[in-house]
Coordinates of C-alpha atoms in Angstrom, one line a residue:
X1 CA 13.4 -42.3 70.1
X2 CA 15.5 -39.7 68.5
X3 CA 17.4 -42.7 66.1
X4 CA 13.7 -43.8 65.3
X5 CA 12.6 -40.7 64.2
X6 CA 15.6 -40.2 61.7
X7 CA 14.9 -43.2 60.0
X8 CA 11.6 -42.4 59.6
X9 CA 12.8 -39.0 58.3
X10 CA 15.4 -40.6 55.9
X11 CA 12.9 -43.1 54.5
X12 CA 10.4 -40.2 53.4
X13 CA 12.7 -38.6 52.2
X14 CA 13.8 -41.3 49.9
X15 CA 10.6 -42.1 48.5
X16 CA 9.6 -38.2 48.3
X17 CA 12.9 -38.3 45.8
X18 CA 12.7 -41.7 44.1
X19 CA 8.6 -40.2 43.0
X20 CA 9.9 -36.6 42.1
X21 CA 12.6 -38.5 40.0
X22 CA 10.1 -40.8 38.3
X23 CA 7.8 -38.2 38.0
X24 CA 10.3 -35.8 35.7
X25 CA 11.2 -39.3 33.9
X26 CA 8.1 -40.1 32.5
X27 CA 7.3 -36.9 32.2
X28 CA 10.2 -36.0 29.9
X29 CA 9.4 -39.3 27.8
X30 CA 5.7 -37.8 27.4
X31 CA 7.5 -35.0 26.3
X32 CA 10.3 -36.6 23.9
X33 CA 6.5 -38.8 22.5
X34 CA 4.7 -35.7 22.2
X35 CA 7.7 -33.9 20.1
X36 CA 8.3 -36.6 17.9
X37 CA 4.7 -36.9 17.0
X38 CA 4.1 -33.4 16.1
X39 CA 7.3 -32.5 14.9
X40 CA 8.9 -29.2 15.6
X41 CA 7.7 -25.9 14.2
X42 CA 9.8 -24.8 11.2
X43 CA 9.2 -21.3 11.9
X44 CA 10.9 -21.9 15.2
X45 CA 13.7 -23.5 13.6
X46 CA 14.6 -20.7 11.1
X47 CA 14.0 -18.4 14.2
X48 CA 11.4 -16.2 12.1
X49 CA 8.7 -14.1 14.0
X50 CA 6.7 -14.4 10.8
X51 CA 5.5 -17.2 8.2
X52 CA 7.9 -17.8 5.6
X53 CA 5.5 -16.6 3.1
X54 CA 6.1 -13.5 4.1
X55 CA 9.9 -13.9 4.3
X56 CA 10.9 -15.5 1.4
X57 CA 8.6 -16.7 -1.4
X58 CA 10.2 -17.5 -4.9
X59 CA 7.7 -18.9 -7.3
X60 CA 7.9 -23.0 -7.6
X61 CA 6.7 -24.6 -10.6
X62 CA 6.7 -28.4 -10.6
X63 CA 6.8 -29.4 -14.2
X64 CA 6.1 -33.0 -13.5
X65 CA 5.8 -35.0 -10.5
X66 CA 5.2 -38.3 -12.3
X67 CA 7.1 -41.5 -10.4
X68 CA 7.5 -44.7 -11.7
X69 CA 7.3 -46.4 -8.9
X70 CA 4.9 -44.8 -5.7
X71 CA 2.8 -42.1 -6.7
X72 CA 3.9 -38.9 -5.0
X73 CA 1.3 -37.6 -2.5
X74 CA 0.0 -34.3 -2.6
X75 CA 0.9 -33.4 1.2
X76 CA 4.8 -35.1 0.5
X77 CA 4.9 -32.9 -2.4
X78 CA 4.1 -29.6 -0.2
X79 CA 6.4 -30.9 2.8
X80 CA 9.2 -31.4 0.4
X81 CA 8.6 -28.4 -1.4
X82 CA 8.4 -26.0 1.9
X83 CA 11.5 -27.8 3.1
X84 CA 13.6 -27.4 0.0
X85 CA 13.0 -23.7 -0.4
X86 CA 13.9 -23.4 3.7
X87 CA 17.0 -25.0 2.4
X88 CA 17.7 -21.8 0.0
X89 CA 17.0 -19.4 2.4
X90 CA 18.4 -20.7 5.7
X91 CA 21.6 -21.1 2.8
X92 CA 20.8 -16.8 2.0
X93 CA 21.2 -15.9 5.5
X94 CA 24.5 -17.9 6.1
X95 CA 25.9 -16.4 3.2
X96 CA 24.5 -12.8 4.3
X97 CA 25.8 -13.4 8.0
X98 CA 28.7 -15.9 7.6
X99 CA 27.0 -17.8 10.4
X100 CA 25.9 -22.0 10.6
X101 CA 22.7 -21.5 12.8
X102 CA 20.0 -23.6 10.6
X103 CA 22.2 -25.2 8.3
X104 CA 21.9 -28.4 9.9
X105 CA 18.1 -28.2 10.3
X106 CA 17.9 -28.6 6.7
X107 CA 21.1 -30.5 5.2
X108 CA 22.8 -33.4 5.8
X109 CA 25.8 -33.7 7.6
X110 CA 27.9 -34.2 4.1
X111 CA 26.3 -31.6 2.3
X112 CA 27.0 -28.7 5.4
X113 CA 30.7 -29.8 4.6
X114 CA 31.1 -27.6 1.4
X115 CA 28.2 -24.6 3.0
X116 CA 30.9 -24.5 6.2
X117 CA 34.0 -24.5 4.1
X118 CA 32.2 -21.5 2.0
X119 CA 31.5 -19.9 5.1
X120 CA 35.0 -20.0 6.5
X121 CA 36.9 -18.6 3.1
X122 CA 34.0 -15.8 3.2
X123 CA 35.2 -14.6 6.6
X124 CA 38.6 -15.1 6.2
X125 CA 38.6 -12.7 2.8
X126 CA 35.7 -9.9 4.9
X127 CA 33.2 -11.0 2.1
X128 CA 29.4 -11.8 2.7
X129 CA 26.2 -12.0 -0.1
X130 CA 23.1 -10.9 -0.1
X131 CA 21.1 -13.5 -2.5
X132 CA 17.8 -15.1 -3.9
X133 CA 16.5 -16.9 -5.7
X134 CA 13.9 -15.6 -7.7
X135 CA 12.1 -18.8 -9.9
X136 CA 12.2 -22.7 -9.7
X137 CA 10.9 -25.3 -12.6
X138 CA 11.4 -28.7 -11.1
X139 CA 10.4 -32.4 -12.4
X140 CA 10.5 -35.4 -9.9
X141 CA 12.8 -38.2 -10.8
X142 CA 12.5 -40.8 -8.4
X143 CA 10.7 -41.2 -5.2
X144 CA 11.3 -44.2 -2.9
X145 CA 8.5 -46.5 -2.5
X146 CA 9.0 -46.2 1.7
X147 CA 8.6 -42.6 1.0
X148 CA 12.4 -41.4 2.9
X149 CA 14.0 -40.7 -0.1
X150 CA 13.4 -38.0 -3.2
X151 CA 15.5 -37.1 -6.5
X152 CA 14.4 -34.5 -8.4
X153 CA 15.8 -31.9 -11.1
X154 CA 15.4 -28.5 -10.3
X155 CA 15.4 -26.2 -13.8
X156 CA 16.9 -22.6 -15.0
X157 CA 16.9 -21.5 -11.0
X158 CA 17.3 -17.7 -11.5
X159 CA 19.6 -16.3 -8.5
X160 CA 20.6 -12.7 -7.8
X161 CA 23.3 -11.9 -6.0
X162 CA 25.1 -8.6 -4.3
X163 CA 28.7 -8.8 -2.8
X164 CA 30.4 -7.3 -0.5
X165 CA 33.4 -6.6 1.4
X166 CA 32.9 -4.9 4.9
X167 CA 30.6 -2.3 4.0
X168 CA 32.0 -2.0 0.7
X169 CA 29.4 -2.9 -2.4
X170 CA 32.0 -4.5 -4.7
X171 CA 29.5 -5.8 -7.5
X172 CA 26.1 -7.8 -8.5
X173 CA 25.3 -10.8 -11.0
X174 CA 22.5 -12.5 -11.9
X175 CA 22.8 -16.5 -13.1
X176 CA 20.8 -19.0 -14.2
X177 CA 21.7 -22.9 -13.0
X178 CA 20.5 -26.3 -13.2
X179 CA 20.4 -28.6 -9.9
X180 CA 20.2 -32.0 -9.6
X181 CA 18.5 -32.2 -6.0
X182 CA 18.1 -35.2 -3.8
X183 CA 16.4 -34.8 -0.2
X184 CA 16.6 -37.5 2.3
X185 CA 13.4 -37.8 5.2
X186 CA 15.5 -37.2 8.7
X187 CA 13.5 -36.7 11.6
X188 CA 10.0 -35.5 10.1
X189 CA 12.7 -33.4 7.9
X190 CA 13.2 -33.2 4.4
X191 CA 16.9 -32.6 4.0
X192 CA 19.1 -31.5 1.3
X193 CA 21.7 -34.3 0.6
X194 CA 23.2 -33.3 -2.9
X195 CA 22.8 -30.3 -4.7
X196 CA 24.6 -30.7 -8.0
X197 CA 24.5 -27.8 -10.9
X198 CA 23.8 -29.7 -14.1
X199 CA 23.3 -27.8 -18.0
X200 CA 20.0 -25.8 -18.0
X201 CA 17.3 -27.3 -19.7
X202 CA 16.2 -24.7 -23.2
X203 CA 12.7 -24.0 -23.1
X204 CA 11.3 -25.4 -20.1
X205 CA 8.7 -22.7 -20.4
X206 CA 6.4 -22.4 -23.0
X207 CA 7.5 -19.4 -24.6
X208 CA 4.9 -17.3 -26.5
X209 CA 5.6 -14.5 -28.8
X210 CA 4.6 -11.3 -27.0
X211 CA 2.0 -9.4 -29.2
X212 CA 1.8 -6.0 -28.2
X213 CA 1.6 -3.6 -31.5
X214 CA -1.9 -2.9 -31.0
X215 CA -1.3 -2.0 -27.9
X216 CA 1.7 -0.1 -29.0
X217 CA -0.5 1.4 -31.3
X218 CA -2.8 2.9 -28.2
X219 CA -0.3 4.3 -26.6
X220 CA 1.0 6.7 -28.8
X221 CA -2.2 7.9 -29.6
X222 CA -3.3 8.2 -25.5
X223 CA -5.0 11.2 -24.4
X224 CA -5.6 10.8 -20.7
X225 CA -5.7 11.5 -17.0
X226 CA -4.4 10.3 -14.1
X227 CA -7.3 9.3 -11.8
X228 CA -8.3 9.4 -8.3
X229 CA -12.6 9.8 -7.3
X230 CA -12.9 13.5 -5.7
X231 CA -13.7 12.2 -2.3
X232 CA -10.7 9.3 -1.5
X233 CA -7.8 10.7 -3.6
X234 CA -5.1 7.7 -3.2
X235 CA -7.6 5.8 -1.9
X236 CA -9.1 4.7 -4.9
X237 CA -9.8 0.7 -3.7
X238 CA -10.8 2.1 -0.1
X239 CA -13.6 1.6 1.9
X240 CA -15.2 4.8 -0.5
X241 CA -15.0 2.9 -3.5
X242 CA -18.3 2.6 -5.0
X243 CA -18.9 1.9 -8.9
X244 CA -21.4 4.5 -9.7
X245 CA -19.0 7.4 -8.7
X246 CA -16.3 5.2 -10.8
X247 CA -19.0 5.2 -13.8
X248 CA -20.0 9.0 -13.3
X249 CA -16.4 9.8 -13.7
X250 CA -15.5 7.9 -16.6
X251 CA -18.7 9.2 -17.9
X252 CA -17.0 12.9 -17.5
X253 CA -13.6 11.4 -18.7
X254 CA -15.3 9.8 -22.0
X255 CA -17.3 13.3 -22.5
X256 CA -14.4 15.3 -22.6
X257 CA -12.8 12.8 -26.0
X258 CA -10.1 11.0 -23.7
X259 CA -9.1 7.5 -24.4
X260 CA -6.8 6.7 -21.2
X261 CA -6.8 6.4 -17.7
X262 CA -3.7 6.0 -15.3
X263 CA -4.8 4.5 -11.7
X264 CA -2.6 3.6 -8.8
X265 CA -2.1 0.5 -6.9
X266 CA -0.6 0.6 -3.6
X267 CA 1.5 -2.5 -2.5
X268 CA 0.7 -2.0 1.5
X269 CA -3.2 -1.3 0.4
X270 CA -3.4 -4.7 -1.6
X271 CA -2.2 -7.0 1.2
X272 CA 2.0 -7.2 -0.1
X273 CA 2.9 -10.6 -0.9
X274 CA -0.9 -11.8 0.5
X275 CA -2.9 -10.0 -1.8
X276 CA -6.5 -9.1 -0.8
X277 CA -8.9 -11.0 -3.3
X278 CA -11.2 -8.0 -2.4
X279 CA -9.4 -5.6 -3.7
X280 CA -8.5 -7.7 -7.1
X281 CA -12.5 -7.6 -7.1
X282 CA -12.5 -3.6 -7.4
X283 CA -9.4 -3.7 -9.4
X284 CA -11.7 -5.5 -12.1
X285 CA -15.0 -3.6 -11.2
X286 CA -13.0 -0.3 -12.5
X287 CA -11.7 -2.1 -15.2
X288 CA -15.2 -3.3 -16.6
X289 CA -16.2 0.4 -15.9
X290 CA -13.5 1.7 -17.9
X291 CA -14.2 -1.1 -20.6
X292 CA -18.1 0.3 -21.1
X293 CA -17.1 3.9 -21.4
X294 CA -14.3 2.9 -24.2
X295 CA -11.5 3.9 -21.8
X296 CA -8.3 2.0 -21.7
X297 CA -6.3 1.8 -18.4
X298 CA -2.3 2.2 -17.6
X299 CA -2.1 0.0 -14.6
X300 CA 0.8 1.6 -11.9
X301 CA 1.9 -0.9 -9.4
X302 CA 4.2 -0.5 -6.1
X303 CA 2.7 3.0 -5.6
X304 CA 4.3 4.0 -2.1
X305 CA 6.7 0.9 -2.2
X306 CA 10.2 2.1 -1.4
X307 CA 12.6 -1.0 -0.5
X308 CA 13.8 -2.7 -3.3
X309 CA 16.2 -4.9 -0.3
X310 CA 17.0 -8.4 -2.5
X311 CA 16.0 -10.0 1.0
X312 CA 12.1 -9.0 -0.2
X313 CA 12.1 -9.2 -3.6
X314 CA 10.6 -12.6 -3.9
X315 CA 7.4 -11.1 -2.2
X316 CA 7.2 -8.0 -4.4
X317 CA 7.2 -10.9 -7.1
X318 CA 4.4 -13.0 -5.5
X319 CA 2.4 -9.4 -5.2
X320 CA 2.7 -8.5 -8.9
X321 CA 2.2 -12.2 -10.4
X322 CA -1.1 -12.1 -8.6
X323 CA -2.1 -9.2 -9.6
X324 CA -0.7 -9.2 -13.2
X325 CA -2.3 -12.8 -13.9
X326 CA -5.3 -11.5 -12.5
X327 CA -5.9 -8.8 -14.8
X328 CA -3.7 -9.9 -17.8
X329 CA -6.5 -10.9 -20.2
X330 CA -8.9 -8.3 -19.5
X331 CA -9.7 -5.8 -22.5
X332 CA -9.8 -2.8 -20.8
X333 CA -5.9 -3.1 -19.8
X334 CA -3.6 -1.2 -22.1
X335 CA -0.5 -1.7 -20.0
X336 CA 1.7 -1.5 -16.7
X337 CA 3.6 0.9 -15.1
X338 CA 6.2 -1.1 -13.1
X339 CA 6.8 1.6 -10.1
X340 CA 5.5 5.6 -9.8
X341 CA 9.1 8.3 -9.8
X342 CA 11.0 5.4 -8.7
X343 CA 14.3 7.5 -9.2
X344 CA 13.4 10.0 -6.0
X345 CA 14.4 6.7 -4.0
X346 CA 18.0 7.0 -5.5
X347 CA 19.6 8.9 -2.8
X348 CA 17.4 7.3 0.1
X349 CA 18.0 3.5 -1.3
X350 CA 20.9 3.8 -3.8
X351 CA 20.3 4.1 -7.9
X352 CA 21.5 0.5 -8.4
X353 CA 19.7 -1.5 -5.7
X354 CA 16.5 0.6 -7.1
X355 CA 17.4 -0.2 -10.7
X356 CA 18.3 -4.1 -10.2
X357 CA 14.7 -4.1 -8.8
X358 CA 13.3 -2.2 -11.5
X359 CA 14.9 -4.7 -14.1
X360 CA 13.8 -7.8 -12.7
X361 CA 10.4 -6.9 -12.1
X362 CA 10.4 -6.2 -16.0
X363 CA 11.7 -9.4 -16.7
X364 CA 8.7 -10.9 -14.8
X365 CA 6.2 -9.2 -15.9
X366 CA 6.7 -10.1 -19.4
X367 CA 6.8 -13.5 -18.6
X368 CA 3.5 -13.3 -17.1
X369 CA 2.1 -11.4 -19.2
X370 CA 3.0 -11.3 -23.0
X371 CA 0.6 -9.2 -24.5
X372 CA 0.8 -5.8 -22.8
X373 CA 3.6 -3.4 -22.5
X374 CA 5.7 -2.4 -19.7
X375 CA 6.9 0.5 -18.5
X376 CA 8.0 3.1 -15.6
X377 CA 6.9 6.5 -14.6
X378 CA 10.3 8.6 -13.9
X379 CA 9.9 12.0 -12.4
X380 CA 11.6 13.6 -14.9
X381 CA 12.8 13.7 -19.1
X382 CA 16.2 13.1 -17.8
X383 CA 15.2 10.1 -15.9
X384 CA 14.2 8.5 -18.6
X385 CA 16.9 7.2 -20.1
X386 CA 16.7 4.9 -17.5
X387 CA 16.3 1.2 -18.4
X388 CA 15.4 2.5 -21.6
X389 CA 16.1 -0.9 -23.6
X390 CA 14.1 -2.5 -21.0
X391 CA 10.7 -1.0 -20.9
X392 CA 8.3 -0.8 -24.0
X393 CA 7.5 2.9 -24.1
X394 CA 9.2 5.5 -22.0
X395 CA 7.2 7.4 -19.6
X396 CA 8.2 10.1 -17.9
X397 CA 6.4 13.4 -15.4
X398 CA 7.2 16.9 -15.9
X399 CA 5.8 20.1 -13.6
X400 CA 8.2 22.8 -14.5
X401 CA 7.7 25.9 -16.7
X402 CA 5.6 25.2 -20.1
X403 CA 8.3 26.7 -22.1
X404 CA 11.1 24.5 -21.4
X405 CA 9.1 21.4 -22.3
X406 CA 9.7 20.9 -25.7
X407 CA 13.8 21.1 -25.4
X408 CA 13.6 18.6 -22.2
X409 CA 11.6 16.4 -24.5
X410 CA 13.1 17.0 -27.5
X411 CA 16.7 15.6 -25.6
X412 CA 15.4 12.4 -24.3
X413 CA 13.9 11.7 -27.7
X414 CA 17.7 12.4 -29.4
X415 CA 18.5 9.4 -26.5
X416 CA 15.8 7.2 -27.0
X417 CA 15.1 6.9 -30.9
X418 CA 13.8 3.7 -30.8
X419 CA 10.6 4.0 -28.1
X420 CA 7.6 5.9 -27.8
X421 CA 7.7 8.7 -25.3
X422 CA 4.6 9.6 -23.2
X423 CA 4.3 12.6 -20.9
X424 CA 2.6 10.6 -18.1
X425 CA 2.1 13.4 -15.8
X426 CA 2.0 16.9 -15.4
X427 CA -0.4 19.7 -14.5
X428 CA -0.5 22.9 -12.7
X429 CA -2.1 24.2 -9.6
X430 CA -4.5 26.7 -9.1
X431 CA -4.1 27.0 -5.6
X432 CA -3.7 31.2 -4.5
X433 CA -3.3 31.5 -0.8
X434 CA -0.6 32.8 1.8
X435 CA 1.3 29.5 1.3
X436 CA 2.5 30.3 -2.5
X437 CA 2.6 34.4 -1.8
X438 CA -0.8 35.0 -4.1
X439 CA 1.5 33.6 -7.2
X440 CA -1.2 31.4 -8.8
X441 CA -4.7 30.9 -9.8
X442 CA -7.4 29.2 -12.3
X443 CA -6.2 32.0 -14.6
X444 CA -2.4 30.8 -14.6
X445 CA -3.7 27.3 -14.7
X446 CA -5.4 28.0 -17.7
X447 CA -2.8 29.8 -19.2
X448 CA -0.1 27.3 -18.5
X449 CA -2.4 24.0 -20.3
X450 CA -3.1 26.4 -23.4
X451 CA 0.7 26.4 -24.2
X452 CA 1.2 23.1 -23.1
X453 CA -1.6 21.5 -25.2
X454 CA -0.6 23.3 -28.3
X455 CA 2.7 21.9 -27.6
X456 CA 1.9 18.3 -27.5
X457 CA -0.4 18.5 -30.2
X458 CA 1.9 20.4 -32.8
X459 CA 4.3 17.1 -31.9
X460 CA 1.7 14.4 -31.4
X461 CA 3.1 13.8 -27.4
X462 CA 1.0 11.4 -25.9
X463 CA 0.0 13.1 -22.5
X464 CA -1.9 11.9 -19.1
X465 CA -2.8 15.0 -16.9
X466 CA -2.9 15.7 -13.4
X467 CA -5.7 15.5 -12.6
X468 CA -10.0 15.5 -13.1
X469 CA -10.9 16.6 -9.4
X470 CA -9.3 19.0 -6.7
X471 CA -9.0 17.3 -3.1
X472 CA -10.1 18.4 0.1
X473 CA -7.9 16.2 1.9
X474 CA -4.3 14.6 0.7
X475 CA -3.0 12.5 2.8
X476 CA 1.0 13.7 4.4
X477 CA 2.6 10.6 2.4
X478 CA 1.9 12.2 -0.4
X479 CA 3.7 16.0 0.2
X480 CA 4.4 16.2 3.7
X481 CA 2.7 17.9 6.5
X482 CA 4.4 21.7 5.5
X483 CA 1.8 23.5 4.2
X484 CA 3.7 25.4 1.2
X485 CA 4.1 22.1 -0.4
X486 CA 0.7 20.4 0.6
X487 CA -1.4 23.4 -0.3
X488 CA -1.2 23.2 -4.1
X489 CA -1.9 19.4 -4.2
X490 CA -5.1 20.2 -3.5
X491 CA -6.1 22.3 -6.6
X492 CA -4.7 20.5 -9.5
X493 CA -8.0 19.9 -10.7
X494 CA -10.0 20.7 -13.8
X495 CA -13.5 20.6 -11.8
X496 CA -13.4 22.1 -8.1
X497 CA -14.3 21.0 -4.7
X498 CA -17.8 22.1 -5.3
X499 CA -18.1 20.1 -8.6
X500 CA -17.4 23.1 -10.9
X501 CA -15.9 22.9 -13.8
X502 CA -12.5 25.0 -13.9
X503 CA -11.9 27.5 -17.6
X504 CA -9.3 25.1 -17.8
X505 CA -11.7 22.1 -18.6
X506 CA -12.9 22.8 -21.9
X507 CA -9.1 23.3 -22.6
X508 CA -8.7 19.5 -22.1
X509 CA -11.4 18.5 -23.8
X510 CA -10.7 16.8 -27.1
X511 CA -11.7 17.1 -30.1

């Protein structure tokens, strides 16, 4: 009985196993089907808790995608596309890192050869990169009529590059090359087979002369504010924003003979490299505002931005292209101010990583947009040498004692001969409290605009104050949370918090 029952035992036991081991068969085939079908998630493969989008996103221009052979398919185009710029950046990292992972997700075994041998000198001599690439202008060549093969030139590829050895910064260059790119199709993949550097192609772009003397023209004869609505200071494109306030205030602004209005966009606010088509909408509501009340606006991007990493710079590109082409042909627009003190972040994110940043972004924005100047608010006179042969008027913030002004803006103009110079902000508090020891008020603050608007009108400075309202609340990114140093930003104001107008308003009126 006992030799029966072991059989019996045994058998089961078989089966039981043969089933469980059919059963993890087909269900790994069902798997392997499944996979193949859908194709794995390229996120997952660059091991990115985020869309690329918001990683890494140079601008691509196709020039021309005509084929002579099979038409080129919208979705191929974009599966191509996405894969060739993962190519570039899983390529950034293993140049940053000196590591493989991903290389082989997006080249073919030939083409890792010469990335691995790159890799292996790198670590040998303690050297690693930080790179991007910044612009692409590609035209298709060939694409195969089964659809697994593409050959396509890829134009004037700006790249920016930082090296390093150990922790040491030893030096940064910027280049302009020429591929010629062919991808194969590998497993749902697009992969990079050759990338060969051939002569740039002259002109690719259509290059327009920029016309900017009127504008010019404004600028030196600007007499204006820097603007926030009384009730969301640095808020301007919050949920507060309403048009008839905007109107009201312009209507105050146009009343007291101003010409020019400085507003603030914050790169966080507007959605980053995403930007918020809402907020564009505002953006243009206070720009048709300003354009009925014959006001001209100074438009200040990257407000509260303080980065500058090259790992991010193409989405600080994407969020000014958007916003620039948005509001490039709009009459009301006089110009744009690239980034507000920008020179505060030396210390905090180093002068040159600050200034590359700075320099590039000019570079775009005048390929963008032609016809309006560019320029920078530094904190200071002595900032302002800064990039100077860069920008198109010098702009520059000064809150220290009225009689010093004239020799602090006397010296940059010895520097910079060849630019306008515009005191972009500046203003005086009339806040008297425990805070500042009693040591101002709407006395003092008169006192200190009569000297400094004879000043700037004996010399013909073009000036933007600080600022038409005083604020009931600032927010702590603006000053902090100590109360010696928040206090006064609330009564820089020529009208009070109860809608009175300060002596010092008809001070700023012009004539």
């Amino acid at each position: 009985m006992a030799i029966k029952l072991n059989k019996v035992f045994y058998r089961s036991a078989l089966i039981v196993t043969f089933l469980a081991i059919n059963s993890l068969v087909i269900y790994g085939i069902g798997a392997a089907w499944t996979f193949m079908n859908t194709g794995a998630d390229k996120t997952s493969l660059l091991h990115l808790e985020v869309p690329m989008e918001d990683v890494y996103k140079p601008s691509m221009n196709w020039i021309s995608t005509d084929n002579p052979g099979r038409p080129m398919e919208e979705q191929a185009l974009g599966e191509i596309t996405n894969d060739y710029m993962n190519a570039w950046h899983v390529r950034n990292i293993a140049y940053k890192k000196n590591d493989r992972y991903g290389i082989e997700d997006f080249y073919t075994d030939s083409a890792r050869v010469r990335l691995y041998d790159n890799i292996a000198i790198n670590e040998k001599n303690n050297n690693w990169f930080k790179r991007t690439t910044l612009s692409h202008n590609s035209t298709l060549d060939f694409y195969t009529a089964d659809g697994t093969m593409v050959v396509f030139k890829d134009y004037n590829v700006e790249e920016y590059q930082e090296t390093y050895e150990g922790d040491k910064f030893l030096f940064k260059e910027k280049d302009t090359t020429s591929y010629q790119v062919m991808m194969l199709l590998e497993d749902g993949f697009w992969r990079i087979r050759h990338l060969k550097e051939i002569p740039n192609l002259k002109d690719t772009l259509n290059v327009i002369q920029r016309k900017i003397d009127d504008k010019i023209a404004k600028i030196k004869k600007s007499k204006g504010i820097n603007y926030y609505p009384k009730d969301s200071p640095w808020d301007t494109f919050g949920k507060k924003f309403t048009d008839s306030i905007i109107n009201q205030d312009f209507n105050i602004i146009k009343d007291m003979g101003l010409n020019t209005i400085r507003v603030f966009i914050q790169y966080e606010d507007f959605g980053k490299n995403r930007v918020d088509y809402k907020k564009l909408a505002l953006l243009k509501t206070l720009l048709d505002t300003a354009e009925k009340n014959n006001l001209d606006v100074l438009i200040t991007l990257f407000d509260f931005y303080g980065d500058y990493d090259v790992s991010n710079w193409t989405l600080t590109h994407r969020h000014a292209e958007t916003i620039v082409k948005a509001m490039k042909d709009h009459p009301a627009l006089l110009g744009w101010d690239i980034k507000n003190e920008p020179d505060l972040d030396f210390d905090s994110r180093g002068r040159l990583r600050v200034l590359s940043w700075l320099e590039q972004m000019i570079v775009n924005i005048k390929e963008w947009d032609k016809n309006h100047p560019v320029t920078i608010g530094w904190s200071s006179p002595e900032a302002g040498i800064e990039l100077s042969d860069k920008v198109d008027f010098v702009s520059y913030h000064y809150y220290r004692e009225p009689d010093t002004f004239l020799d602090a803006h006397n010296k940059l103009k010895s520097i910079v001969t060849d630019k306008p110079l515009v005191l972009q902000e500046y203003g005086y508090s009339s806040y008297n409290g425990f805070w500042n020891m009693y040591q101002s008020s709407t006395e003092k603050q008169f006192e200190y605009y009569q000297v400094m608007q004879k000043q700037l009108g004996d010399a013909s400075i073009p000036f933007l104050f600080w600022t038409l309202y005083d604020f009931e609340k600032v927010p702590t990114s603006v000053a902090g949370s100590l109360p010696w140093r928040t206090k006064k930003q609330h009564h820089f104001g020529c009208i009070d918090l109860e809608g009175n107008r300060k002596e010092v308003f008809d001070i700023l009126k012009q004539p």
